[in-house]
mmCIF file of C-alpha atoms and ligand atoms in Angstrom:
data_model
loop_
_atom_site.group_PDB
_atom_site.id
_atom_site.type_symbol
_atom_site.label_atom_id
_atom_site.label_comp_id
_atom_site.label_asym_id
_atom_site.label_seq_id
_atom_site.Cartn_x
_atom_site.Cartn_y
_atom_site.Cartn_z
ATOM 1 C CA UNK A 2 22.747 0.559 -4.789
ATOM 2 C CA UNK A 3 23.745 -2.984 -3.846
ATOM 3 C CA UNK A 4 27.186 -4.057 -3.078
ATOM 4 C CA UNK A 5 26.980 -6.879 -5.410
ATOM 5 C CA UNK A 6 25.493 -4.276 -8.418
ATOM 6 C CA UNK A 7 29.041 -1.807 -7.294
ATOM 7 C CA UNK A 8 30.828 -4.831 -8.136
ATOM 8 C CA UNK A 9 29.087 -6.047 -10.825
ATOM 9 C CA UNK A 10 29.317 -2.884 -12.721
ATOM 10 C CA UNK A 11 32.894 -1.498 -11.780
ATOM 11 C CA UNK A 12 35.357 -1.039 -14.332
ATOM 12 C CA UNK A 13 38.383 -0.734 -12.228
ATOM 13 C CA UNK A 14 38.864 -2.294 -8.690
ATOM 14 C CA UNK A 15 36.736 -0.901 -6.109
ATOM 15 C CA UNK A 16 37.945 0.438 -2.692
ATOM 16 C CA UNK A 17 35.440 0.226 0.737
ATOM 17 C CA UNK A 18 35.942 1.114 4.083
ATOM 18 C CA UNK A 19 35.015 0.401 7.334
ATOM 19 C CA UNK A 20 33.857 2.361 10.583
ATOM 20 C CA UNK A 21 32.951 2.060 13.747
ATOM 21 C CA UNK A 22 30.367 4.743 16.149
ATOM 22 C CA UNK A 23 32.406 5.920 18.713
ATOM 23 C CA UNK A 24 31.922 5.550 22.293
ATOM 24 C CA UNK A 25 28.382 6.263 23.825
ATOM 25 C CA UNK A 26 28.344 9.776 25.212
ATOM 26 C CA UNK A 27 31.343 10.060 22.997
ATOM 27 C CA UNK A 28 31.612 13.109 20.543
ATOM 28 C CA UNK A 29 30.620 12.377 16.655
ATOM 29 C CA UNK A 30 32.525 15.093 15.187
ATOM 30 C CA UNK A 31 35.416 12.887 15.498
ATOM 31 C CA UNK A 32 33.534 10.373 13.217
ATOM 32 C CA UNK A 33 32.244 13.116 11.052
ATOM 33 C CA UNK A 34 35.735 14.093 10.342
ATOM 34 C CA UNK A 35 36.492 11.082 9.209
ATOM 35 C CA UNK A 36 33.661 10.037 6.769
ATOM 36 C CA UNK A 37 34.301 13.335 5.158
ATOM 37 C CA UNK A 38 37.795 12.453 4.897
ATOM 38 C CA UNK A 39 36.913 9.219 3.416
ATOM 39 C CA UNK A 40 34.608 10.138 1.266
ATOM 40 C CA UNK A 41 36.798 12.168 -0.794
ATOM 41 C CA UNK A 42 37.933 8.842 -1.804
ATOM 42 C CA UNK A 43 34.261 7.892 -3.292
ATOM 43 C CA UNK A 44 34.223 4.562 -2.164
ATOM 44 C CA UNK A 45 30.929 2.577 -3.314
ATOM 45 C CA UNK A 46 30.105 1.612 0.133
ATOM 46 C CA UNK A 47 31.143 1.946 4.002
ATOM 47 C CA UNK A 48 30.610 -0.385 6.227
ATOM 48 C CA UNK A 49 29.733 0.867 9.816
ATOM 49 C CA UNK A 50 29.989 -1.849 12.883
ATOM 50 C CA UNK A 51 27.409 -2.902 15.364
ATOM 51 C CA UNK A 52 27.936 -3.831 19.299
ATOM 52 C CA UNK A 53 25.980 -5.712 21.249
ATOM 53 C CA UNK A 54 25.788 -5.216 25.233
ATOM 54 C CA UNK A 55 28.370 -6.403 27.698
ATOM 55 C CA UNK A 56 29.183 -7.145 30.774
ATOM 56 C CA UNK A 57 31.758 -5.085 31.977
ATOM 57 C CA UNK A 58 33.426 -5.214 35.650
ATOM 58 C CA UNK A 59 34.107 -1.626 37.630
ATOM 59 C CA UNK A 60 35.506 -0.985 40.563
ATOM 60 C CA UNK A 61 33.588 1.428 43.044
ATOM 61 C CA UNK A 62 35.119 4.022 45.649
ATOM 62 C CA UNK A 63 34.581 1.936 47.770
ATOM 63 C CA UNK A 64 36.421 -0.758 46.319
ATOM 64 C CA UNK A 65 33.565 -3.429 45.750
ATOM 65 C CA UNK A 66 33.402 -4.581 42.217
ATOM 66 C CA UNK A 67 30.160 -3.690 40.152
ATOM 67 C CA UNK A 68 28.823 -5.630 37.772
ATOM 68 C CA UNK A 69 27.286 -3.510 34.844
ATOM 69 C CA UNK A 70 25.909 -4.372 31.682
ATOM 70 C CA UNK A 71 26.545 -1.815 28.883
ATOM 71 C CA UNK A 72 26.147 -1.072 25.451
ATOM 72 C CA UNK A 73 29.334 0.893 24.474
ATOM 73 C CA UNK A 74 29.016 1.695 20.640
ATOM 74 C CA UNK A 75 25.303 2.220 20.081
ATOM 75 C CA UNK A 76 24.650 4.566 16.886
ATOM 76 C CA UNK A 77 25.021 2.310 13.786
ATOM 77 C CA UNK A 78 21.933 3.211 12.639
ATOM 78 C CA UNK A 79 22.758 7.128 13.290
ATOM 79 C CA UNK A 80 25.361 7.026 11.223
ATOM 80 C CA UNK A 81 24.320 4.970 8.369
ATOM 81 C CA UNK A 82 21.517 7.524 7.750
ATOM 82 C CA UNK A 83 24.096 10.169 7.688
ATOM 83 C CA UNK A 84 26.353 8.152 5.569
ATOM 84 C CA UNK A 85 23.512 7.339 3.199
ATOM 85 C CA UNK A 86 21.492 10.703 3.085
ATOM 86 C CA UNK A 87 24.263 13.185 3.309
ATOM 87 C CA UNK A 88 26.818 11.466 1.459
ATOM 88 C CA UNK A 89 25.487 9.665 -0.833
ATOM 89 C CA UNK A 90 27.649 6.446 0.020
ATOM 90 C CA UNK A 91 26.070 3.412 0.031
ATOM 91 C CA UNK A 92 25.879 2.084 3.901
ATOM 92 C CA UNK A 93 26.149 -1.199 5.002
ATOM 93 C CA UNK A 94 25.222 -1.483 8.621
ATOM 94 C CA UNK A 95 26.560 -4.598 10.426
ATOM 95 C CA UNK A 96 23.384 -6.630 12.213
ATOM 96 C CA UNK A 97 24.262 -9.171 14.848
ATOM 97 C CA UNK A 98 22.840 -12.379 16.203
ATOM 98 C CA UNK A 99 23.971 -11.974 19.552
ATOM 99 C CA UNK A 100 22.987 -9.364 22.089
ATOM 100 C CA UNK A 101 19.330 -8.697 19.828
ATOM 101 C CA UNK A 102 16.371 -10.782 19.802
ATOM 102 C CA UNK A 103 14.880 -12.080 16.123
ATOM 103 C CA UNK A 104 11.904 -9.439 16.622
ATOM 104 C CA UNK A 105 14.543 -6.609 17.237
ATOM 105 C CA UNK A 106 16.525 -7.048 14.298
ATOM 106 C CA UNK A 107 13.130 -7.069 12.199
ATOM 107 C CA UNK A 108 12.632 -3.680 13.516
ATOM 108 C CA UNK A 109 16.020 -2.539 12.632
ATOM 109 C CA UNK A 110 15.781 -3.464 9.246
ATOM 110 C CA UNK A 111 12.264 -1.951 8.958
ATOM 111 C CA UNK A 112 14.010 0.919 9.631
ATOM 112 C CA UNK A 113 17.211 0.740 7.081
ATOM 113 C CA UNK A 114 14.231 -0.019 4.908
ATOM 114 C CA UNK A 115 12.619 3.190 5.189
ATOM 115 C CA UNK A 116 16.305 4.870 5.042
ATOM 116 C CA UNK A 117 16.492 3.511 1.817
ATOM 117 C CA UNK A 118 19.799 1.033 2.782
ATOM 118 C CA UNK A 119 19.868 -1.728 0.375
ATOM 119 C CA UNK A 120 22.804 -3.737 2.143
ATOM 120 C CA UNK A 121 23.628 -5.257 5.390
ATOM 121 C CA UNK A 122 26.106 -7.400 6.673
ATOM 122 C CA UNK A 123 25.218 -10.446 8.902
ATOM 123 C CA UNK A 124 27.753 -11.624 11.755
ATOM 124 C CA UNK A 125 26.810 -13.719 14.670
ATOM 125 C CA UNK A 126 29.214 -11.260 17.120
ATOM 126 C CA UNK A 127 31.246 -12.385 19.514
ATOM 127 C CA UNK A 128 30.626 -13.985 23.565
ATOM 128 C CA UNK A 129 30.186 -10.852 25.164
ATOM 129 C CA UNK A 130 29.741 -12.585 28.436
ATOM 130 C CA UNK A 131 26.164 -11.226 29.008
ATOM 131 C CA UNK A 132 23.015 -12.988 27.250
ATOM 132 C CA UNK A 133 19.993 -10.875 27.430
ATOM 133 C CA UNK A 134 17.323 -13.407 28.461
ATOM 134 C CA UNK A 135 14.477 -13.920 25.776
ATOM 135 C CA UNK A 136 11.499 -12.316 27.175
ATOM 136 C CA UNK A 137 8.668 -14.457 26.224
ATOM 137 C CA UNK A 138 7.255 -14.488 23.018
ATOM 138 C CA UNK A 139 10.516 -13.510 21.735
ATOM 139 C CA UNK A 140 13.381 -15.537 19.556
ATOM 140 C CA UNK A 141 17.010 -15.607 18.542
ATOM 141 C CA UNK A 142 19.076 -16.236 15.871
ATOM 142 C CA UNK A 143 22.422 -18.680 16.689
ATOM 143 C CA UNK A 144 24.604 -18.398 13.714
ATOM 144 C CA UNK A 145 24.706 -16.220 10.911
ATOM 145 C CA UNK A 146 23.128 -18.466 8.729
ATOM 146 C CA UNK A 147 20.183 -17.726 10.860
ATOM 147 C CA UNK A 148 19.998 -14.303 10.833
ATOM 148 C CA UNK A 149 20.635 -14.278 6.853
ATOM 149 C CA UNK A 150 17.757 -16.926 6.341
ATOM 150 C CA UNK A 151 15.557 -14.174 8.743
ATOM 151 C CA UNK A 152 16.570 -11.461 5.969
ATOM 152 C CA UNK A 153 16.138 -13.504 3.464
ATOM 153 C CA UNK A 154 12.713 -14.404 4.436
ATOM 154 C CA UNK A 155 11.801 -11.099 4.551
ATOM 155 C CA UNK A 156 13.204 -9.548 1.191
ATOM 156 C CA UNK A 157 10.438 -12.264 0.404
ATOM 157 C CA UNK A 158 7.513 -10.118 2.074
ATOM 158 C CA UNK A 159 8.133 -13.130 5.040
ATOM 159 C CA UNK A 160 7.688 -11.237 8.455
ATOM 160 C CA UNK A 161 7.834 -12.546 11.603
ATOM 161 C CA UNK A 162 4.255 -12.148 12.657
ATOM 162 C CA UNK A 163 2.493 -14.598 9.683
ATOM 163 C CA UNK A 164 -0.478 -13.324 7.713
ATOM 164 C CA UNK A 165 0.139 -9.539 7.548
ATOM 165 C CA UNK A 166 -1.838 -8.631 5.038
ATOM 166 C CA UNK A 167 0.078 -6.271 3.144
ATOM 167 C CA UNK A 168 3.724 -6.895 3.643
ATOM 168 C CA UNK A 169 6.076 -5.374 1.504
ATOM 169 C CA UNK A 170 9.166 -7.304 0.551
ATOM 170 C CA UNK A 171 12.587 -5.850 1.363
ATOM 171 C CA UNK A 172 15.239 -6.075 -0.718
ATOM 172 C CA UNK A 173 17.928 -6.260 1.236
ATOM 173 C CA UNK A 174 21.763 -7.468 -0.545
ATOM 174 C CA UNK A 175 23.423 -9.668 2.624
ATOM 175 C CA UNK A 176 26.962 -10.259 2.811
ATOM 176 C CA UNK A 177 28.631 -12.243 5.583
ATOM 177 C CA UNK A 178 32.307 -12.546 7.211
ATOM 178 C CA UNK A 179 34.489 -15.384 6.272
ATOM 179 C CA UNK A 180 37.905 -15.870 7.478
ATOM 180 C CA UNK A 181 41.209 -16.819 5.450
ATOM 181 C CA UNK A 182 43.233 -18.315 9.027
ATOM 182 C CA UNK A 183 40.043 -20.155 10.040
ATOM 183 C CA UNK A 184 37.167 -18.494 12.622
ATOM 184 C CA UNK A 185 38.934 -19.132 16.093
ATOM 185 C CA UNK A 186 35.667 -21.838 17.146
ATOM 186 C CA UNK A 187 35.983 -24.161 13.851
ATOM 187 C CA UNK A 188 37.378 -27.308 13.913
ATOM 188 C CA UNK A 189 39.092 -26.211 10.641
ATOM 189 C CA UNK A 190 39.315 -24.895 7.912
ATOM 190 C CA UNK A 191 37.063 -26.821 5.676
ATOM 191 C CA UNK A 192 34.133 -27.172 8.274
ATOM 192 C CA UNK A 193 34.250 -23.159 8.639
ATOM 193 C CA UNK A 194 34.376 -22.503 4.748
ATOM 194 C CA UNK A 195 31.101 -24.977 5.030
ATOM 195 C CA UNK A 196 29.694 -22.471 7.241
ATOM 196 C CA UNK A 197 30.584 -19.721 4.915
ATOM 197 C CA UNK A 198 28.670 -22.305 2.063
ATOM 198 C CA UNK A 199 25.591 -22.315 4.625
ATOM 199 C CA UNK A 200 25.465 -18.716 4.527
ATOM 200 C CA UNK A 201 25.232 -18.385 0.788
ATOM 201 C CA UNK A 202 22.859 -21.127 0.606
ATOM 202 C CA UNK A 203 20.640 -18.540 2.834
ATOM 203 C CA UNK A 204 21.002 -15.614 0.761
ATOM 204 C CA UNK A 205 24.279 -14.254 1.587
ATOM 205 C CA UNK A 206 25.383 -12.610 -2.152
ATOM 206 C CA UNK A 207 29.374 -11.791 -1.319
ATOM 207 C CA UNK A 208 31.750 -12.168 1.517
ATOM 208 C CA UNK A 209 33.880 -9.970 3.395
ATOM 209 C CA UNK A 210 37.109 -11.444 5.320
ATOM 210 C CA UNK A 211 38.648 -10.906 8.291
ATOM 211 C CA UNK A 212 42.025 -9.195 8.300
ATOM 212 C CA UNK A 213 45.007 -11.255 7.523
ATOM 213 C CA UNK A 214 48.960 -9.696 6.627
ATOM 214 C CA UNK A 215 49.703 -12.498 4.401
ATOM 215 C CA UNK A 216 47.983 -12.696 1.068
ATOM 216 C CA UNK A 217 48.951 -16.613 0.647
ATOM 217 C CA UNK A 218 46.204 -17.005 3.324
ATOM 218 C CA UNK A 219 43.309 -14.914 0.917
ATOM 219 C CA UNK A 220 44.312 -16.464 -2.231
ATOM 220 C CA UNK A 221 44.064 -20.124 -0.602
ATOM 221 C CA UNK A 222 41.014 -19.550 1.180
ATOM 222 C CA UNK A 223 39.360 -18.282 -1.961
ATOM 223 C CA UNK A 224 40.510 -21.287 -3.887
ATOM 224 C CA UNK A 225 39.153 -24.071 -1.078
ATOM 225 C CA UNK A 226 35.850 -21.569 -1.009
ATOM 226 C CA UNK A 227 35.784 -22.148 -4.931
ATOM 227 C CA UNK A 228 36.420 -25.459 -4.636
ATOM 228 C CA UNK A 229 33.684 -25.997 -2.460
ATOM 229 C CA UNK A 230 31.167 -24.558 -5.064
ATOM 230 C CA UNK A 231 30.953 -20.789 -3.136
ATOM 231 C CA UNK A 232 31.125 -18.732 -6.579
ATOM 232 C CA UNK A 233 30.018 -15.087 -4.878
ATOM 233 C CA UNK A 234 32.497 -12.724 -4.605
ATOM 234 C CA UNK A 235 35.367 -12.810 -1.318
ATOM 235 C CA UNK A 236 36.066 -9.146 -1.292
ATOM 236 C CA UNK A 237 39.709 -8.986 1.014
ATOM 237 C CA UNK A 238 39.951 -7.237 4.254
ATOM 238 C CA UNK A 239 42.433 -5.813 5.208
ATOM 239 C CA UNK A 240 44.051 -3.500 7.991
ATOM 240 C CA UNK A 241 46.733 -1.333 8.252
ATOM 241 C CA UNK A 242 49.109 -1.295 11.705
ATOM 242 C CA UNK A 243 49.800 1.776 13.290
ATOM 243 C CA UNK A 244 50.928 1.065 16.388
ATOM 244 C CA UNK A 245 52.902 -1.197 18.157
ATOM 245 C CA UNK A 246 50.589 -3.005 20.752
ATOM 246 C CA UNK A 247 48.696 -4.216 17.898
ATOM 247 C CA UNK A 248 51.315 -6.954 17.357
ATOM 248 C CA UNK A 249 49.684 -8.487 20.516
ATOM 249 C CA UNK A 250 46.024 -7.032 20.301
ATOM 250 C CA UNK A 251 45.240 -8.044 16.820
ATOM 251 C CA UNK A 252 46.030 -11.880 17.287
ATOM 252 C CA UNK A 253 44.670 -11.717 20.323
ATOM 253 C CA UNK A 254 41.103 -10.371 19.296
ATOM 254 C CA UNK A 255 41.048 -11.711 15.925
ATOM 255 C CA UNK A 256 42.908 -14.770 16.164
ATOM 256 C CA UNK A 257 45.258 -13.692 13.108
ATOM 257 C CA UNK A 258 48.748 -14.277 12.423
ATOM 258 C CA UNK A 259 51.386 -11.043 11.952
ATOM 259 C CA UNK A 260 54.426 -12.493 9.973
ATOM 260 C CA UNK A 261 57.819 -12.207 11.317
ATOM 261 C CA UNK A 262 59.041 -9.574 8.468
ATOM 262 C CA UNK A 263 56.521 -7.203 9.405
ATOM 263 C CA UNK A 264 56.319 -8.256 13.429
ATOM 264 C CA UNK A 265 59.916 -7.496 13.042
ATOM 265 C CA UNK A 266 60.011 -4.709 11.549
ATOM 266 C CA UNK A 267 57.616 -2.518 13.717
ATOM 267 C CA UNK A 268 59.505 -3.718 16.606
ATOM 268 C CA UNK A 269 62.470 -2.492 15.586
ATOM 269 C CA UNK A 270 60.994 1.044 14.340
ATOM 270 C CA UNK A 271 60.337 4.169 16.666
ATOM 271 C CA UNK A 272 57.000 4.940 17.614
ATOM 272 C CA UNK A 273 56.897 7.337 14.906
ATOM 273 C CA UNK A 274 57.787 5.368 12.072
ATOM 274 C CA UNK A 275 55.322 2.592 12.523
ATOM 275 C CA UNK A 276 53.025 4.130 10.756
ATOM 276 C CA UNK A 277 54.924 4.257 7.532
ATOM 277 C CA UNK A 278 56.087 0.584 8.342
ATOM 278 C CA UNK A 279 52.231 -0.493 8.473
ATOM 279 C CA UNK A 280 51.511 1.720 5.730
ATOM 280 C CA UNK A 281 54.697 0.032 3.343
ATOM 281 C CA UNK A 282 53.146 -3.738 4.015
ATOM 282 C CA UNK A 283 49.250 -2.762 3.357
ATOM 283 C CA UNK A 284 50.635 -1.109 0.063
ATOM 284 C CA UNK A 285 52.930 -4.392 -0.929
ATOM 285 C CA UNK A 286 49.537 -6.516 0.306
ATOM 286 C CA UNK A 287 47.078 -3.881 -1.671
ATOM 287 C CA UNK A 288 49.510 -3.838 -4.786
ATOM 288 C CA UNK A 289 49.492 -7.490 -5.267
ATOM 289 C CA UNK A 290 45.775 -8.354 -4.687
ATOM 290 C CA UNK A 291 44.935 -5.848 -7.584
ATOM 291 C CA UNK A 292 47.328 -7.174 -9.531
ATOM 292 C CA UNK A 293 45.860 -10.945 -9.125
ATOM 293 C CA UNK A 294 42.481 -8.977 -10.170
ATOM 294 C CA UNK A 295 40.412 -9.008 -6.704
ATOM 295 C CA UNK A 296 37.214 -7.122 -7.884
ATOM 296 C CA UNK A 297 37.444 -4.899 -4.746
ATOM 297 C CA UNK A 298 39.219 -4.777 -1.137
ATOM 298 C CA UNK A 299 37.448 -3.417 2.374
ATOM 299 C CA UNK A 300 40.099 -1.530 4.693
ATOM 300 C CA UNK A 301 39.115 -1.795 8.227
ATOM 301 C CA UNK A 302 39.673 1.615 8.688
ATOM 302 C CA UNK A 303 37.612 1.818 11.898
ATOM 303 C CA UNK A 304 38.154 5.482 13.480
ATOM 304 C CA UNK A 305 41.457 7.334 12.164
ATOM 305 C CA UNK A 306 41.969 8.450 8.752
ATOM 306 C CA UNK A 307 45.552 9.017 9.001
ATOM 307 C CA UNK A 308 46.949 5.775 7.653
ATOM 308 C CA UNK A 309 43.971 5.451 5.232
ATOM 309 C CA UNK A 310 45.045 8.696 3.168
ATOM 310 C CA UNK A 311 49.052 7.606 3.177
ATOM 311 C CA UNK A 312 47.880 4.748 1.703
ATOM 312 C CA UNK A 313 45.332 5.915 -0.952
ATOM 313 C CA UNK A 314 48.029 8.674 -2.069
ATOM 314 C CA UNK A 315 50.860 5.623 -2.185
ATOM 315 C CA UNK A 316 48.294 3.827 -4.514
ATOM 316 C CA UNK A 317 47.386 6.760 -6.871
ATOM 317 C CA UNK A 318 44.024 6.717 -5.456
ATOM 318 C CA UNK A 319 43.549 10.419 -5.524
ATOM 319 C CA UNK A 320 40.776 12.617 -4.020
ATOM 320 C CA UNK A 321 37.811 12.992 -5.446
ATOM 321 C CA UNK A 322 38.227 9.681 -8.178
HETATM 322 C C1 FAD B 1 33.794 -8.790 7.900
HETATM 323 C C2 FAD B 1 33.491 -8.956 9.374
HETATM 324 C C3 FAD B 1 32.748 -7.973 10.040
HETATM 325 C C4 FAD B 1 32.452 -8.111 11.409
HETATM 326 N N1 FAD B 1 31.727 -7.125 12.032
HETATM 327 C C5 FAD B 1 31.403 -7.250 13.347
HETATM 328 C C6 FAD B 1 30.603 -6.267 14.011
HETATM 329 O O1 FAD B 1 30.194 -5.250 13.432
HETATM 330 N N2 FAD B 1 30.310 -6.463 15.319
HETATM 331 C C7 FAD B 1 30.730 -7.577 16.021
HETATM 332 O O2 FAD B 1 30.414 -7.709 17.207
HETATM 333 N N3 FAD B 1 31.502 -8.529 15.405
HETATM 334 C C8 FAD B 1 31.838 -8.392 14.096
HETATM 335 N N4 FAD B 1 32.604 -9.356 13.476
HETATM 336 C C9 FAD B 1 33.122 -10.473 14.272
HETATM 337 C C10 FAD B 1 32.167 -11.692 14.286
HETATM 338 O O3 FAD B 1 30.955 -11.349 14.934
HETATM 339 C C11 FAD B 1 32.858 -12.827 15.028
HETATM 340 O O4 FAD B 1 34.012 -13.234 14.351
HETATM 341 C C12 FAD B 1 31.987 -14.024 15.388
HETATM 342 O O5 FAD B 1 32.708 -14.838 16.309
HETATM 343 C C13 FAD B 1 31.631 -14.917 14.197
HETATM 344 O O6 FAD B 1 30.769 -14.310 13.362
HETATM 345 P P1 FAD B 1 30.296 -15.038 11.983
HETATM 346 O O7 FAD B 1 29.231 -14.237 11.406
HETATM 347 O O8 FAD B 1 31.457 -15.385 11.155
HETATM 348 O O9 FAD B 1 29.651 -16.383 12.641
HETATM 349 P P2 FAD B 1 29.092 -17.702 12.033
HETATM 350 O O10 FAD B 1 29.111 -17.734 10.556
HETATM 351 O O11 FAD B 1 27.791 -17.958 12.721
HETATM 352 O O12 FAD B 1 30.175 -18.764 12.543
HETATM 353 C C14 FAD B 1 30.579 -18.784 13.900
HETATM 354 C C15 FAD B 1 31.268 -20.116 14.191
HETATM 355 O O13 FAD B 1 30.311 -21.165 14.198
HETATM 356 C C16 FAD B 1 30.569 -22.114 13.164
HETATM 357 N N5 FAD B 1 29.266 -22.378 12.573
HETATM 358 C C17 FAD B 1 28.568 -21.586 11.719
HETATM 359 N N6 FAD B 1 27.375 -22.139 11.439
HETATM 360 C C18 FAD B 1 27.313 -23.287 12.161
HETATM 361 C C19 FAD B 1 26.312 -24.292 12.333
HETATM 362 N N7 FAD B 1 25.141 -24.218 11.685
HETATM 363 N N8 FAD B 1 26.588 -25.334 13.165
HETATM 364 C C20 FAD B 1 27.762 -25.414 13.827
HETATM 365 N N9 FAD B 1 28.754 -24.489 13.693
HETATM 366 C C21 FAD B 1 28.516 -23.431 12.886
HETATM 367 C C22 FAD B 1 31.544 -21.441 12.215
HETATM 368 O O14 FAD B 1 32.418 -22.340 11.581
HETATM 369 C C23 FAD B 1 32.317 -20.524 13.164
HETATM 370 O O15 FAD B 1 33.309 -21.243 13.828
HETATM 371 C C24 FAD B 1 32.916 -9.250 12.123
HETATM 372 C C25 FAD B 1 33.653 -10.223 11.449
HETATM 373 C C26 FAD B 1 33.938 -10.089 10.089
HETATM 374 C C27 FAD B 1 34.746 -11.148 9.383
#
């Protein structure tokens, strides 16, 4: 089922998560563990990431640096299946711009297709510093708009290769990132949430956020979105902090701000009580967002459950609901 039906039909807010394949060559029961963890929760949908190829520098015995390009989390599409066919859950696979060429990503959703995944998520992805050069014949998609007009185009029966003669229409639901403190490359905040309008106007039916810790930055973002005529739903993301390098990873890799109160607080806590400090501020964030009647919010759960089930037992969410 599509995200947007979930939402359209819920009578009580809904409650997603989000994943990410582990490490290639790494072991999936890990992951396995988890979606069976989290789907005790029945959320309508999880959301597994995608990674392009990067460039990555290694040192050698001999103490020359190598220059390697690498893939590091292949196996969205591995797990989605699972996720779909053995679970039941709705997946929503993340598909990139960057790192995958416009003919690639048609293959990749020929295949969610025939997995029977009705929703994907389109993000541009980050500057990994390697670009895969085009090999000829071949095209890209620059922003996300791109890539959702490409999906678009093809729920429409609108391939790539013009004139096939019996092309069946997808029917794909799209929804896109958009981000509460501004993405790190706009201008501001108005020119991004024009972006974000873009995106609709090429099919994108709701929007996820980034992370944020302050729910003033949410509730104004939707407003400006609103008040720029985007009307589809901004479904909150949110994450919970576990540990204490995150005060400097998180800003650093998602250009978000940590408030004092709670930057504060997990510095001052042991090692093992920052979990229950990260746990306390998602539930405050969580608790407030359903009371201002969000339809639904995404945790960015990516590959521990731990702080995931303290948090669904501090909000009543109980197994098997
Ligand atoms: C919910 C969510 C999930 C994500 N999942 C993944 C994932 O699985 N894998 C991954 O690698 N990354 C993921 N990301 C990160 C994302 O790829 C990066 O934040 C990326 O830098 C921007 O992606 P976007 O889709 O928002 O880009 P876009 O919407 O293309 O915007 C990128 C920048 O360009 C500007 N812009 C957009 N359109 C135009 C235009 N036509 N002309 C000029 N400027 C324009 C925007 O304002 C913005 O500054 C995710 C982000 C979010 C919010």
């Amino acid at each position: 089922m599509k995200v947007i039906e979930h939402l359209a039909k819920a009578d009580h807010p809904l409650i997603s998560f989000e994943i990410i394949p582990p490490l290639r060559g790494g072991d999936v029961r890990g992951l396995l563990a988890l979606i069976e963890d989290l789907s005790q929760y029945k959320p309508p949908f999880i959301d597994i990431t995608s990674h392009a190829a990067e460039v990555i520098y290694e040192e050698t015995p001999q103490g020359a640096i190598q220059r390697r390009v690498k893939r590091k989390r292949p196996g969205t599409l591995g797990v989605c299946a699972l996720i779909q066919n053995k679970y039941h859950i709705d997946a929503v696979p993340h598909i990139l711009c960057r790192g995958f060429s416009r003919e690639e990503t048609e293959d990749f959703l020929i295949e969610l297709k025939y997995l029977g995944i009705d929703n994907v998520l389109a993000v541009r992805g980050d500057d990994s510093g390697y670009q895969k050069p085009l090999q000829h014949g071949r095209s890209a998609n620059g922003y996300a708009c791109d890539l959702v007009a490409q999906i678009s185009a093809m729920n429409q029966g609108k391939y790539l290769e013009q004139g096939l003669l019996d092309a069946e229409p997808s029917s794909f639901c799209v929804g896109v990132g958009g981000y509460p403190e501004k993405h790190f490359e706009a201008p501001n905040l108005v020119s991004d949430i024009r972006s974000v309008k873009e995106k609709v106007a090429s099919g994108a039916e709701y929007v996820v956020t980034q992370m944020f810790f302050d729910n003033r930055h949410y509730f104004r973002y939707v407003e400006q979105c609103r008040e720029a005529g985007i009307t589809v739903p901004i479904i909150p993301g949110l994450k919970v902090i576990t540990r204490r390098n995150q005060l400097s990873n998180i800003p650093r890799n998602f250009y978000v701000e940590i408030p004092a109160a709670l930057a504060d607080e997990v510095a001052a806590a042991r090692d093992d009580e920052i979990l229950h400090v990260g746990v306390e501020w998602a539930l405050q964030q969580t608790q407030e967002l359903l009371d201002r009647g969000v339809p639904s919010v995404h945790f960015y759960v990516m590959q521990t459950a731990n702080a995931i089930k303290l948090l669904m037992s501090k909000l009543g969410v109980g197994v098997g609901v």
